[in-house]
């Protein structure tokens, strides 16, 4: 337990809370990379996922893709792109985007799919256009699932951003790898605690959003 | 007037739902398509608002082929009530009823005041307007479904087994309500059911379908009961079981109507305003 | 390609180490999840809180867990045992909610019918409930196996030998083939395990073959 205390002391050390390479800087870097990765992936994956879910076409390839992507080792992708594309933001962000896409895709198509087909049929029979069915029926009713996909993607990317520190990028993973190189266990542990805290905060925040976006009136099953 | 002209429907997987069907439905007439599952009755109904496009033949409303009409605009001009009500679960009763008028550009305020009137028309307490569909009973949901279909004041009302999922007592209630509404509003109604009693009760004209949308017989309930065209019709309307053959027996001075199995079906009342004539 | 041919021994030993770290957590998590799931399936509050907890646990990235665990286990940070324990915890976080859902999805009517026929509680669990939950359990197991195989690689950054070491070594020495062969082998191993599970399920649950899709219309 002394090591845990040392790690907490490492975090609490005021010199780590200002200047370049300090905890707030690394934290912001971490958040920024996460936002970048999930944001770009969302621009691609959510429209495609909604299209697949709404038309119920192309579900097979999407499911297969999400399944296969789960087998992809994140560390392998990060080091591969790092070696390929060199230092800079392109390599890690490409990896983040690729790893975020399956969860977002799955969230978006299951959001549409979870809506009772009879409700969609009735909406169409009332004279809603396909766009109105998507935006006024499927998305509002499936929003929690859509957000759930964003949550899984975000959590995945937070972990990957940490690994990307290994190939020289910023983010909270820096502390872990620095500690690893120096055999400085308190620093590794301190960095780990920070990453875990960040992941949990993001996870809980998005869970809250899921709750808040659950359509009122729709009986949850 | 709605006209089916030699329509047929074959799905891409090769199943033929409707072979060759023709029918004319006059304005303000209530026609009931009745048949078992596989008779293509729902497919035929959905051809009217282009939820299904026929593979052959054409469907015309007032002489105009629906295939040439924009499906979305067509659907907004036709009321549609389905079995599972199909209400939007995330919208209040009021918002469900105002959906189509608002889509058609009616102001929200106007649509709402009209919706509240409609709720009364279909026998619902306007206090329910703020509720969500899941907070209503099955019968109430179907009433909302009817109100929604009437909201844009369509000339045509399509009803796909609208009372199929509610219990018999509520169903009888809804059927009476439907008769009352029709007396008041005179819509052109196309009604689909598998329940022959419902068909005879609600239809000015009844079309009995065999599998594949083949017309077994059509006519008024009286015509069909008086002269079933064949054994299929006879068995469908229950004539062969004798449940439709009634006779009168006199018991303790009252005239009791009895079916072929000897079960009492009711008491024969003298015609209003006069003594019974033998 | 030449690098691969010259280093077949290395690839073989990394693959073996990888398999040895991946299989125990998969088996442990699957087997342990069943009694836990059975225990919580009928207890609403326990299930909700445990499922929520499992969800949170799953949000924790693996590397920090690898680093924190030795505090409690007393192992070295580079010990494969550390990896196995961490991945078993992840596996449970994934499998317990999925297994309890699978058990809950078994129709209560069927179970009551089995009881009425005279199945003892334990018999009923083994002979009725478990087989009926089988297909859903298999679906969970497949996710578990694939994600565990992928997670083992993360140990590579700590210096635990596995296919993950190929990424680290390949990156540091600038050998693209080494990283690529690591990725290919990891994915291949995951897909192979997945295939074995599917085939195994076909033998064990012959009635649950992928149901033929019903026609487009009901």
XYZ file of C-alpha atoms in Angstrom:
717
model
C 0.000 0.000 0.000
C 2.974 2.298 0.473
C 3.340 2.265 -3.302
C -0.220 3.456 -3.698
C 0.473 6.291 -1.292
C 3.619 7.153 -3.203
C 1.607 7.224 -6.414
C -0.954 9.544 -4.852
C 1.841 11.726 -3.571
C 3.258 11.771 -7.080
C -0.069 13.008 -8.433
C -0.468 15.567 -5.637
C 2.995 17.048 -6.120
C 2.311 20.690 -7.078
C 5.224 20.807 -9.536
C 3.285 18.368 -11.718
C 0.342 20.703 -12.054
C 1.993 23.513 -14.041
C 4.365 23.973 -16.928
C 4.886 21.939 -20.098
C 4.392 18.212 -19.661
C 2.343 18.760 -16.519
C -0.731 16.737 -15.655
C -3.247 19.344 -16.932
C -1.397 19.605 -20.264
C -1.281 15.830 -20.697
C -4.916 15.570 -19.692
C -5.974 18.148 -22.274
C -3.875 16.407 -24.927
C -5.538 13.141 -24.034
C -9.009 14.660 -24.272
C -8.195 16.430 -27.525
C -6.933 13.252 -29.221
C -9.974 11.365 -27.990
C -12.317 14.023 -29.284
C -10.492 14.133 -32.611
C -10.582 10.362 -33.061
C -14.198 9.868 -32.012
C -15.330 12.999 -33.868
C -13.822 12.070 -37.212
C -14.981 8.468 -36.858
C -18.498 9.667 -35.991
C -18.676 11.795 -39.135
C -18.072 8.655 -41.176
C -19.671 5.913 -39.118
C -22.908 7.435 -37.821
C -24.380 8.374 -41.226
C -23.392 4.984 -42.640
C -24.776 3.177 -39.588
C -28.066 5.079 -39.756
C -28.337 4.344 -43.460
C -27.756 0.638 -42.853
C -30.193 0.605 -39.940
C -32.871 2.550 -41.776
C -32.726 0.623 -45.035
C -31.892 -2.702 -43.324
C -29.482 -3.271 -46.191
C -25.833 -4.153 -45.787
C -26.285 -5.339 -42.227
C -24.242 -8.493 -42.874
C -21.023 -6.709 -43.881
C -21.385 -4.198 -41.040
C -21.777 -6.913 -38.416
C -18.874 -8.868 -39.882
C -16.747 -5.719 -39.933
C -17.497 -4.877 -36.287
C -16.722 -8.442 -35.278
C -13.454 -8.558 -37.207
C -12.406 -5.153 -35.880
C -12.688 -6.471 -32.342
C -9.876 -8.876 -33.192
C -7.567 -6.053 -34.304
C -4.889 -5.441 -31.670
C -4.860 -1.711 -30.919
C -1.165 -1.686 -30.041
C -0.365 -3.315 -33.385
C -2.296 -0.667 -35.274
C -0.687 2.177 -33.355
C 2.876 0.927 -33.891
C 2.185 0.010 -37.523
C 0.915 3.482 -38.407
C 3.638 5.071 -36.300
C 6.340 3.295 -38.227
C 4.614 3.821 -41.540
C 3.632 7.461 -41.303
C 6.288 8.671 -38.917
C 6.037 11.134 -36.059
C 3.030 13.428 -35.979
C -0.649 13.349 -35.417
C -1.695 11.521 -38.606
C -0.581 8.063 -37.537
C -2.245 7.888 -34.122
C -5.410 9.673 -35.217
C -5.805 7.242 -38.103
C -5.576 4.388 -35.605
C -8.101 6.054 -33.276
C -10.556 6.567 -36.108
C -10.281 2.969 -37.311
C -10.783 1.632 -33.793
C -13.720 3.936 -33.035
C -15.666 3.185 -36.210
C -17.045 -0.297 -35.351
C -18.677 0.759 -32.055
C -20.155 3.881 -33.619
C -21.407 1.942 -36.614
C -22.975 -0.721 -34.412
C -24.557 1.906 -32.150
C -26.054 3.780 -35.079
C -27.538 0.801 -36.867
C -28.837 -0.816 -33.724
C -30.488 2.510 -32.837
C -32.608 2.192 -35.970
C -33.017 -1.532 -35.660
C -34.299 -1.398 -32.112
C -37.329 0.637 -33.156
C -40.449 -1.491 -33.520
C -40.880 -2.039 -37.284
C -44.622 -1.554 -36.862
C -44.013 1.961 -35.549
C -41.885 2.737 -38.593
C -44.481 1.182 -40.882
C -47.219 3.274 -39.301
C -45.127 6.437 -39.629
C -44.605 5.704 -43.306
C -48.300 4.968 -43.796
C -49.153 8.346 -42.217
C -47.113 9.986 -44.949
C -43.763 10.680 -43.345
C -40.866 10.902 -45.795
C -37.937 8.540 -45.269
C -35.926 11.469 -43.864
C -38.720 12.335 -41.441
C -38.966 8.703 -40.349
C -35.231 8.702 -39.644
C -35.063 12.052 -37.854
C -38.406 12.082 -36.059
C -38.961 8.416 -35.247
C -35.858 6.248 -35.462
C -33.203 8.607 -34.113
C -35.256 9.948 -31.161
C -36.326 6.437 -30.179
C -32.876 4.896 -30.659
C -30.820 7.788 -29.290
C -29.676 5.967 -26.131
C -28.245 3.169 -28.259
C -26.553 5.677 -30.530
C -24.975 7.388 -27.522
C -24.054 3.952 -26.169
C -22.011 3.427 -29.333
C -20.306 6.793 -28.807
C -19.522 5.784 -25.236
C -17.916 2.488 -26.211
C -15.933 4.223 -28.944
C -14.763 6.951 -26.559
C -13.652 4.477 -23.906
C -11.815 2.466 -26.550
C -10.074 5.564 -27.895
C -9.081 6.772 -24.405
C -7.243 3.477 -23.964
C -5.679 3.709 -27.404
C -4.521 7.303 -26.887
C -2.702 6.012 -23.831
C -0.934 3.361 -25.914
C -0.125 5.936 -28.593
C 2.060 7.746 -26.074
C 4.398 4.837 -26.612
C 5.180 5.976 -30.141
C 5.905 9.484 -28.936
C 2.559 11.200 -28.663
C 1.342 13.221 -25.721
C -1.472 12.293 -23.411
C -1.527 10.731 -19.959
C 0.168 7.576 -21.250
C 3.427 9.573 -21.266
C 3.675 9.230 -17.493
C 3.195 5.491 -17.679
C 5.875 4.942 -20.315
C 8.264 7.390 -18.693
C 7.805 5.546 -15.420
C 8.310 2.249 -17.198
C 11.600 3.384 -18.708
C 12.859 4.746 -15.402
C 11.492 1.813 -13.392
C 9.643 4.534 -11.472
C 6.657 2.569 -10.202
C 4.942 5.451 -8.387
C 4.919 7.466 -11.619
C 3.535 4.510 -13.614
C 0.895 3.951 -10.982
C 0.105 7.662 -10.787
C -0.302 7.825 -14.570
C -2.452 4.707 -14.485
C -4.734 6.164 -11.848
C -5.165 9.305 -13.934
C -6.037 7.320 -17.069
C -8.498 5.142 -15.167
C -10.122 8.222 -13.660
C -10.437 9.847 -17.071
C -11.920 6.710 -18.635
C -14.435 6.343 -15.809
C -15.460 9.997 -15.906
C -16.048 9.827 -19.664
C -17.905 6.528 -19.350
C -20.139 7.811 -16.548
C -20.786 11.132 -18.266
C -21.918 9.426 -21.448
C -24.017 6.952 -19.455
C -25.747 9.952 -17.949
C -26.379 11.339 -21.438
C -27.837 7.950 -22.415
C -30.245 8.173 -19.496
C -31.226 11.728 -20.278
C -31.872 11.029 -23.946
C -34.072 8.002 -23.301
C -37.394 8.983 -24.884
C -40.081 9.661 -22.341
C -43.126 7.518 -22.804
C -41.309 4.741 -24.569
C -41.507 1.701 -22.342
C -37.992 0.448 -21.775
C -37.641 -3.278 -22.152
C -64.094 6.129 -55.950
C -61.342 3.544 -55.627
C -60.835 1.097 -58.485
C -58.644 -2.001 -58.540
C -58.073 -2.984 -62.152
C -56.619 -6.480 -62.601
C -53.990 -5.915 -59.951
C -51.527 -8.591 -58.919
C -48.572 -8.723 -56.576
C -45.630 -11.073 -56.806
C -42.773 -10.511 -54.367
C -39.129 -10.754 -55.460
C -38.826 -14.099 -53.657
C -41.455 -15.526 -56.000
C -44.462 -15.711 -53.676
C -47.630 -14.390 -55.209
C -49.780 -12.554 -52.680
C -52.436 -11.458 -55.157
C -53.080 -13.038 -58.537
C -55.651 -10.976 -60.380
C -58.018 -8.732 -58.453
C -60.561 -6.201 -59.630
C -62.992 -4.189 -57.505
C -64.685 -0.823 -57.497
C -65.413 0.949 -54.249
C -67.869 3.834 -54.420
C -67.337 7.052 -52.492
C -68.763 7.048 -48.944
C -69.064 3.278 -49.070
C -67.681 0.995 -46.373
C -66.222 -2.103 -47.962
C -64.790 -4.923 -45.901
C -62.215 -7.290 -47.343
C -62.410 -10.489 -45.365
C -60.292 -13.597 -45.630
C -57.849 -15.792 -43.767
C -54.140 -15.048 -43.615
C -52.618 -15.445 -47.054
C -55.703 -14.073 -48.761
C -53.759 -10.965 -49.723
C -56.275 -8.643 -48.056
C -53.665 -6.483 -46.325
C -51.574 -6.354 -49.493
C -54.599 -5.065 -51.407
C -55.347 -2.470 -48.728
C -51.767 -1.208 -48.776
C -51.861 -0.792 -52.542
C -54.327 2.066 -52.111
C -51.832 4.311 -50.296
C -48.816 2.875 -52.125
C -47.357 1.104 -49.124
C -47.260 -1.727 -51.655
C -46.951 -1.190 -55.386
C -48.768 -3.740 -57.529
C -46.679 -5.852 -59.920
C -49.511 -5.890 -62.456
C -52.611 -3.841 -63.124
C -53.418 -0.488 -61.548
C -55.168 1.099 -58.617
C -56.993 4.347 -59.327
C -58.553 6.896 -57.010
C -61.210 8.998 -58.734
C -59.868 7.819 -62.063
C -56.255 8.742 -61.332
C -53.660 5.970 -61.239
C -51.986 6.111 -57.799
C -48.714 4.986 -59.385
C -48.437 8.496 -60.808
C -48.915 10.169 -57.417
C -46.202 11.051 -54.926
C -46.498 8.335 -52.264
C -45.836 10.681 -49.359
C -48.516 13.171 -50.407
C -50.908 10.357 -51.205
C -50.439 8.817 -47.754
C -50.979 12.141 -46.020
C -54.340 12.408 -47.757
C -55.516 8.957 -46.660
C -56.258 7.857 -43.113
C -54.670 4.598 -42.006
C -55.436 2.601 -38.888
C -53.467 -0.528 -38.145
C -53.782 -3.407 -35.716
C -51.050 -2.461 -33.251
C -52.129 1.209 -33.359
C -48.590 2.099 -34.511
C -48.584 5.223 -32.387
C -45.224 6.930 -31.894
C -44.263 5.837 -28.377
C -42.192 8.942 -27.667
C -44.954 11.403 -28.454
C -48.013 12.300 -26.433
C -51.483 11.328 -27.587
C -52.076 14.879 -28.772
C -48.829 15.015 -30.742
C -49.635 11.670 -32.335
C -52.995 12.940 -33.524
C -51.537 16.177 -34.878
C -48.670 14.464 -36.738
C -50.214 14.427 -40.198
C -51.875 17.881 -40.126
C -48.573 19.377 -38.951
C -46.698 17.524 -41.698
C -49.198 18.998 -44.128
C -48.457 22.476 -42.890
C -51.399 23.161 -40.587
C -50.391 25.423 -37.716
C -49.718 23.580 -34.505
C -52.391 25.484 -32.604
C -55.082 24.770 -35.125
C -54.063 21.120 -35.332
C -54.244 20.818 -31.569
C -57.674 22.264 -31.143
C -58.920 20.013 -33.941
C -57.186 17.031 -32.324
C -58.970 17.658 -29.035
C -62.299 17.642 -30.866
C -61.346 14.423 -32.587
C -60.511 12.735 -29.308
C -64.078 13.402 -28.251
C -65.368 12.166 -31.603
C -63.680 8.806 -31.018
C -64.973 8.681 -27.467
C -61.820 9.591 -25.559
C -61.556 11.933 -22.597
C -59.501 14.933 -23.815
C -57.730 14.760 -20.446
C -55.795 11.826 -21.917
C -54.206 14.105 -24.509
C -51.042 14.617 -22.479
C -50.489 10.914 -21.850
C -48.041 8.729 -23.727
C -49.397 5.784 -25.706
C -47.864 3.275 -23.286
C -50.024 4.780 -20.534
C -53.236 3.891 -22.365
C -55.174 0.631 -22.586
C -55.199 -1.264 -25.866
C -58.720 -0.065 -26.656
C -57.802 3.552 -25.927
C -54.735 3.253 -28.153
C -56.897 2.053 -31.022
C -59.230 5.012 -30.518
C -56.228 7.328 -30.728
C -55.229 5.476 -33.888
C -58.649 6.230 -35.383
C -58.451 9.877 -34.303
C -55.028 10.178 -35.890
C -56.302 8.713 -39.136
C -59.151 11.224 -39.170
C -56.977 14.191 -38.227
C -56.286 15.473 -41.725
C -59.962 14.980 -42.631
C -59.205 12.451 -45.374
C -61.859 11.207 -47.773
C -60.542 7.682 -47.551
C -59.959 5.639 -44.427
C -57.958 2.398 -44.577
C -58.333 0.079 -41.617
C -56.138 -2.995 -41.275
C -57.645 -5.269 -38.610
C -57.854 -2.257 -36.315
C -59.710 -4.088 -33.559
C -57.922 -7.425 -33.866
C -55.771 -7.122 -30.775
C -58.313 -5.994 -28.184
C -60.567 -8.169 -26.063
C -64.081 -9.000 -27.325
C -65.957 -6.565 -25.092
C -63.766 -3.619 -26.060
C -63.921 -4.737 -29.684
C -67.719 -4.664 -29.678
C -67.523 -1.177 -28.179
C -65.105 0.034 -30.833
C -67.219 -1.467 -33.602
C -70.288 0.434 -32.423
C -68.207 3.592 -32.166
C -67.037 3.015 -35.721
C -70.621 2.691 -36.985
C -71.530 5.922 -35.241
C -68.536 7.775 -36.679
C -69.288 6.543 -40.165
C -72.912 7.668 -39.871
C -71.579 11.095 -39.006
C -68.634 11.441 -41.381
C -69.457 9.293 -44.429
C -65.886 8.386 -45.319
C -64.931 5.915 -47.981
C -63.743 3.061 -45.792
C -61.760 0.024 -46.810
C -61.635 -2.322 -43.863
C -59.662 -5.548 -43.603
C -60.483 -8.313 -41.150
C -60.547 -12.071 -40.761
C -63.629 -11.879 -38.571
C -66.757 -12.479 -40.655
C -69.077 -11.155 -37.940
C -67.134 -7.895 -37.877
C -67.317 -7.769 -41.665
C -71.099 -8.231 -41.700
C -71.526 -5.662 -38.953
C -69.410 -2.883 -40.447
C -69.560 -3.429 -44.197
C -72.043 -1.897 -46.606
C -70.475 -4.426 -48.891
C -68.341 -7.449 -48.034
C -65.720 -9.014 -50.284
C -64.781 -12.562 -49.316
C -61.295 -13.525 -50.426
C -59.715 -16.899 -51.031
C -55.914 -17.282 -50.815
C -54.173 -15.240 -53.491
C -56.728 -12.452 -53.489
C -59.299 -14.434 -55.458
C -62.803 -13.095 -54.845
C -65.004 -15.903 -53.570
C -68.087 -13.718 -53.332
C -68.998 -10.109 -52.893
C -72.209 -8.379 -51.991
C -74.148 -6.998 -49.062
C -74.128 -9.135 -45.903
C -77.748 -10.005 -46.640
C -76.932 -11.194 -50.150
C -74.045 -13.335 -48.986
C -76.029 -14.897 -46.157
C -79.049 -15.475 -48.374
C -77.115 -17.129 -51.162
C -73.592 -18.276 -50.353
C -71.839 -18.788 -53.695
C -70.164 -22.077 -52.804
C -68.945 -24.339 -50.013
C -65.969 -22.084 -49.247
C -68.290 -19.149 -48.572
C -70.758 -21.356 -46.757
C -68.084 -22.608 -44.412
C -66.579 -19.141 -43.969
C -69.830 -17.503 -42.955
C -70.663 -20.457 -40.757
C -73.789 -21.405 -42.699
C -72.723 -25.032 -42.878
C -72.493 -25.257 -39.110
C -76.005 -24.037 -38.835
C -74.997 -21.093 -36.657
C -76.588 -18.779 -39.193
C -79.857 -20.663 -39.508
C -82.164 -19.352 -36.862
C -85.762 -20.159 -36.135
C -88.312 -18.868 -33.685
C -89.818 -20.857 -30.845
C -92.535 -19.662 -28.560
C -91.741 -20.148 -24.885
C -93.991 -18.830 -22.119
C -95.591 -16.357 -24.483
C -92.291 -14.861 -25.694
C -90.722 -15.494 -29.061
C -87.216 -16.854 -28.644
C -84.769 -17.045 -31.540
C -82.972 -20.396 -31.546
C -80.058 -21.590 -33.704
C -79.729 -24.962 -35.398
C -78.075 -26.534 -32.351
C -81.008 -25.514 -30.215
C -79.105 -22.777 -28.358
C -81.100 -19.646 -27.580
C -79.748 -16.669 -29.521
C -82.090 -13.982 -28.251
C -85.614 -12.708 -27.825
C -87.578 -11.543 -30.849
C -88.955 -8.094 -30.105
C -92.118 -6.904 -31.772
C -91.428 -4.210 -34.379
C -91.419 -0.763 -32.823
C -94.748 1.034 -32.723
C -97.050 -1.908 -33.226
C -98.072 -5.348 -32.075
C -96.318 -8.344 -33.514
C -97.960 -9.634 -36.624
C -97.820 -13.298 -37.272
C 8.530 -11.866 -46.315
C 12.202 -12.760 -45.855
C 12.057 -11.438 -42.303
C 9.172 -13.769 -41.553
C 10.946 -16.795 -42.986
C 14.112 -16.020 -41.065
C 12.243 -15.584 -37.789
C 9.786 -18.456 -37.786
C 11.159 -19.649 -34.455
C 10.583 -16.279 -32.837
C 7.056 -16.061 -34.272
C 6.328 -19.580 -33.052
C 7.465 -18.923 -29.506
C 5.596 -15.585 -29.317
C 2.465 -17.270 -30.624
C 2.757 -20.063 -28.068
C 3.258 -17.593 -25.206
C 0.255 -15.656 -26.507
C -1.959 -18.742 -26.561
C -0.856 -19.659 -23.037
C -1.871 -16.237 -21.765
C -5.141 -16.083 -23.710
C -6.694 -19.510 -23.104
C -6.745 -19.581 -19.279
C -8.591 -16.250 -18.890
C -11.121 -17.246 -21.546
C -11.857 -20.574 -19.852
C -11.793 -19.159 -16.328
C -14.030 -16.225 -17.153
C -16.518 -18.399 -19.004
C -16.733 -21.109 -16.350
C -16.832 -18.692 -13.419
C -19.424 -16.479 -15.073
C -22.038 -19.263 -15.126
C -22.561 -19.740 -11.379
C -22.262 -15.995 -10.790
C -24.818 -15.309 -13.494
C -27.126 -17.999 -12.097
C -26.784 -16.479 -8.661
C -27.626 -12.946 -9.735
C -30.119 -13.694 -12.510
C -33.033 -13.928 -10.097
C -31.916 -11.194 -7.720
C -32.842 -7.910 -9.352
C -30.820 -5.441 -7.276
C -27.732 -7.635 -7.260
C -27.910 -8.084 -11.004
C -28.366 -4.387 -11.737
C -25.538 -3.320 -9.453
C -23.172 -6.070 -10.588
C -23.934 -5.412 -14.246
C -23.332 -1.700 -13.756
C -20.092 -2.464 -11.936
C -18.997 -4.806 -14.693
C -19.728 -2.122 -17.265
C -17.533 0.359 -15.405
C -14.769 -2.192 -14.979
C -14.846 -2.789 -18.696
C -14.325 0.917 -19.298
C -10.954 0.764 -17.518
C -8.114 0.474 -20.046
C -6.113 -2.727 -19.750
C -2.625 -1.287 -19.296
C -3.430 0.543 -16.038
C -4.988 -2.646 -14.724
C -1.800 -4.564 -15.599
C 0.136 -1.939 -13.653
C -2.150 -1.746 -10.634
C -2.740 -5.474 -10.140
C 0.757 -6.405 -8.904
C 0.013 -4.244 -5.873
C -2.561 -6.798 -4.840
C -1.091 -9.975 -6.323
C 2.475 -9.404 -5.213
C 3.634 -10.521 -8.667
C 6.169 -8.780 -10.822
C 4.731 -6.390 -13.375
C 6.246 -8.549 -16.145
C 4.726 -11.780 -14.872
C 2.355 -13.581 -17.269
C 0.286 -14.502 -14.201
C -0.467 -10.827 -13.766
C -1.778 -10.689 -17.343
C -3.857 -13.823 -16.875
C -5.521 -12.481 -13.716
C -6.189 -9.080 -15.274
C -7.715 -10.619 -18.384
C -9.845 -12.965 -16.287
C -11.244 -9.919 -14.498
C -12.003 -8.302 -17.851
C -13.491 -11.524 -19.092
C -15.803 -11.654 -16.098
C -16.794 -8.043 -16.620
C -17.779 -8.979 -20.153
C -19.220 -12.421 -19.564
C -21.233 -12.103 -16.338
C -23.779 -9.594 -17.713
C -23.971 -11.493 -20.975
C -24.478 -14.843 -19.219
C -27.098 -13.485 -16.838
C -28.985 -12.062 -19.823
C -28.711 -15.451 -21.530
C -30.142 -17.244 -18.500
C -32.889 -14.687 -18.026
C -33.927 -15.091 -21.642
C -34.812 -18.746 -21.077
C -38.583 -18.937 -20.983
C -39.995 -19.214 -17.479
C -42.778 -21.412 -18.827
C -40.283 -23.978 -20.061
C -38.557 -24.018 -16.688
C -41.840 -24.357 -14.808
C -42.804 -27.172 -17.161
C -39.488 -28.898 -16.381
C -40.085 -28.511 -12.653
C -43.572 -29.876 -13.075
C -42.123 -32.911 -14.845
C -39.991 -33.588 -11.809
C -36.557 -32.157 -12.582
C -34.582 -31.474 -9.416
C -33.249 -27.874 -9.253
C -29.664 -28.805 -10.136
C -30.785 -31.235 -12.832
C -33.006 -28.563 -14.268
C -30.101 -26.138 -14.429
C -27.783 -28.566 -16.204
C -30.247 -30.296 -18.467
C -32.747 -27.604 -19.325
C -31.663 -24.084 -18.470
C -28.039 -24.246 -19.554
C -28.664 -25.890 -22.942
C -31.482 -23.463 -23.696
C -29.291 -20.503 -22.798
C -26.573 -22.122 -24.901
C -26.784 -20.082 -28.102
C -26.720 -16.764 -26.220
C -23.870 -18.010 -24.016
C -21.928 -18.993 -27.115
C -22.431 -15.514 -28.556
C -20.955 -14.064 -25.352
C -18.093 -16.550 -25.392
C -17.170 -15.547 -28.926
C -16.876 -11.883 -27.983
C -14.900 -12.893 -24.890
C -12.433 -15.018 -26.855
C -11.798 -12.492 -29.599
C -11.331 -9.518 -27.293
C -9.102 -11.477 -24.886
C -6.759 -12.549 -27.682
C -6.473 -8.941 -28.762
C -5.910 -7.634 -25.210
C -3.025 -10.016 -24.501
C -0.897 -7.968 -26.898
C -1.003 -4.943 -24.574
C 1.275 -6.833 -22.177
C 3.941 -6.353 -24.826
C 4.637 -2.765 -23.752
C 5.490 -4.045 -20.266
C 7.832 -6.637 -21.714
C 5.611 -9.661 -21.178
C 6.344 -11.994 -24.110
C 3.393 -12.432 -26.484
C 2.560 -11.433 -30.045
C 2.430 -7.894 -28.624
C 6.228 -7.969 -28.243
C 6.437 -8.125 -32.025
C 4.822 -4.682 -32.217
C 7.222 -3.206 -29.677
C 10.300 -4.851 -31.116
C 9.238 -4.131 -34.691
C 8.591 -0.479 -33.905
C 11.867 0.042 -32.080
C 13.933 -1.676 -34.750
C 11.885 -0.319 -37.645
C 10.826 -3.710 -39.022
C 7.420 -3.318 -40.647
C 7.144 -7.045 -41.382
C 7.465 -7.830 -37.698
C 4.550 -5.572 -36.759
C 2.468 -6.840 -39.657
C 3.093 -10.477 -38.823
C 2.119 -9.715 -35.226
C -1.177 -8.199 -36.375
C -1.883 -11.011 -38.820
C -1.128 -13.713 -36.251
C -3.265 -12.020 -33.569
C -6.231 -11.674 -35.894
C -5.752 -15.207 -37.226
C -5.599 -16.626 -33.708
C -8.752 -14.747 -32.723
C -10.622 -15.928 -35.797
C -9.396 -19.500 -35.300
C -10.668 -19.571 -31.720
C -13.928 -18.041 -32.895
C -14.273 -20.745 -35.523
C -13.511 -23.494 -32.986
C -16.194 -22.113 -30.677
C -18.735 -22.011 -33.492
C -17.907 -25.576 -34.517
C -17.948 -26.740 -30.909
C -21.329 -25.126 -30.381
C -22.660 -26.876 -33.454
C -21.738 -30.215 -31.946
C -22.926 -29.353 -28.447
C -26.107 -27.541 -29.440
C -27.261 -29.311 -32.605
C -30.774 -27.847 -32.460
C -29.542 -24.295 -32.382
C -28.013 -24.092 -35.843
C -28.353 -20.665 -37.286
C -32.082 -20.528 -37.856
C -33.134 -20.249 -41.464
C -34.212 -16.733 -42.162
C -37.910 -16.335 -42.416
C -39.399 -14.782 -45.518
C -39.353 -11.027 -45.789
C -42.963 -10.904 -44.765
C -44.458 -12.537 -41.731
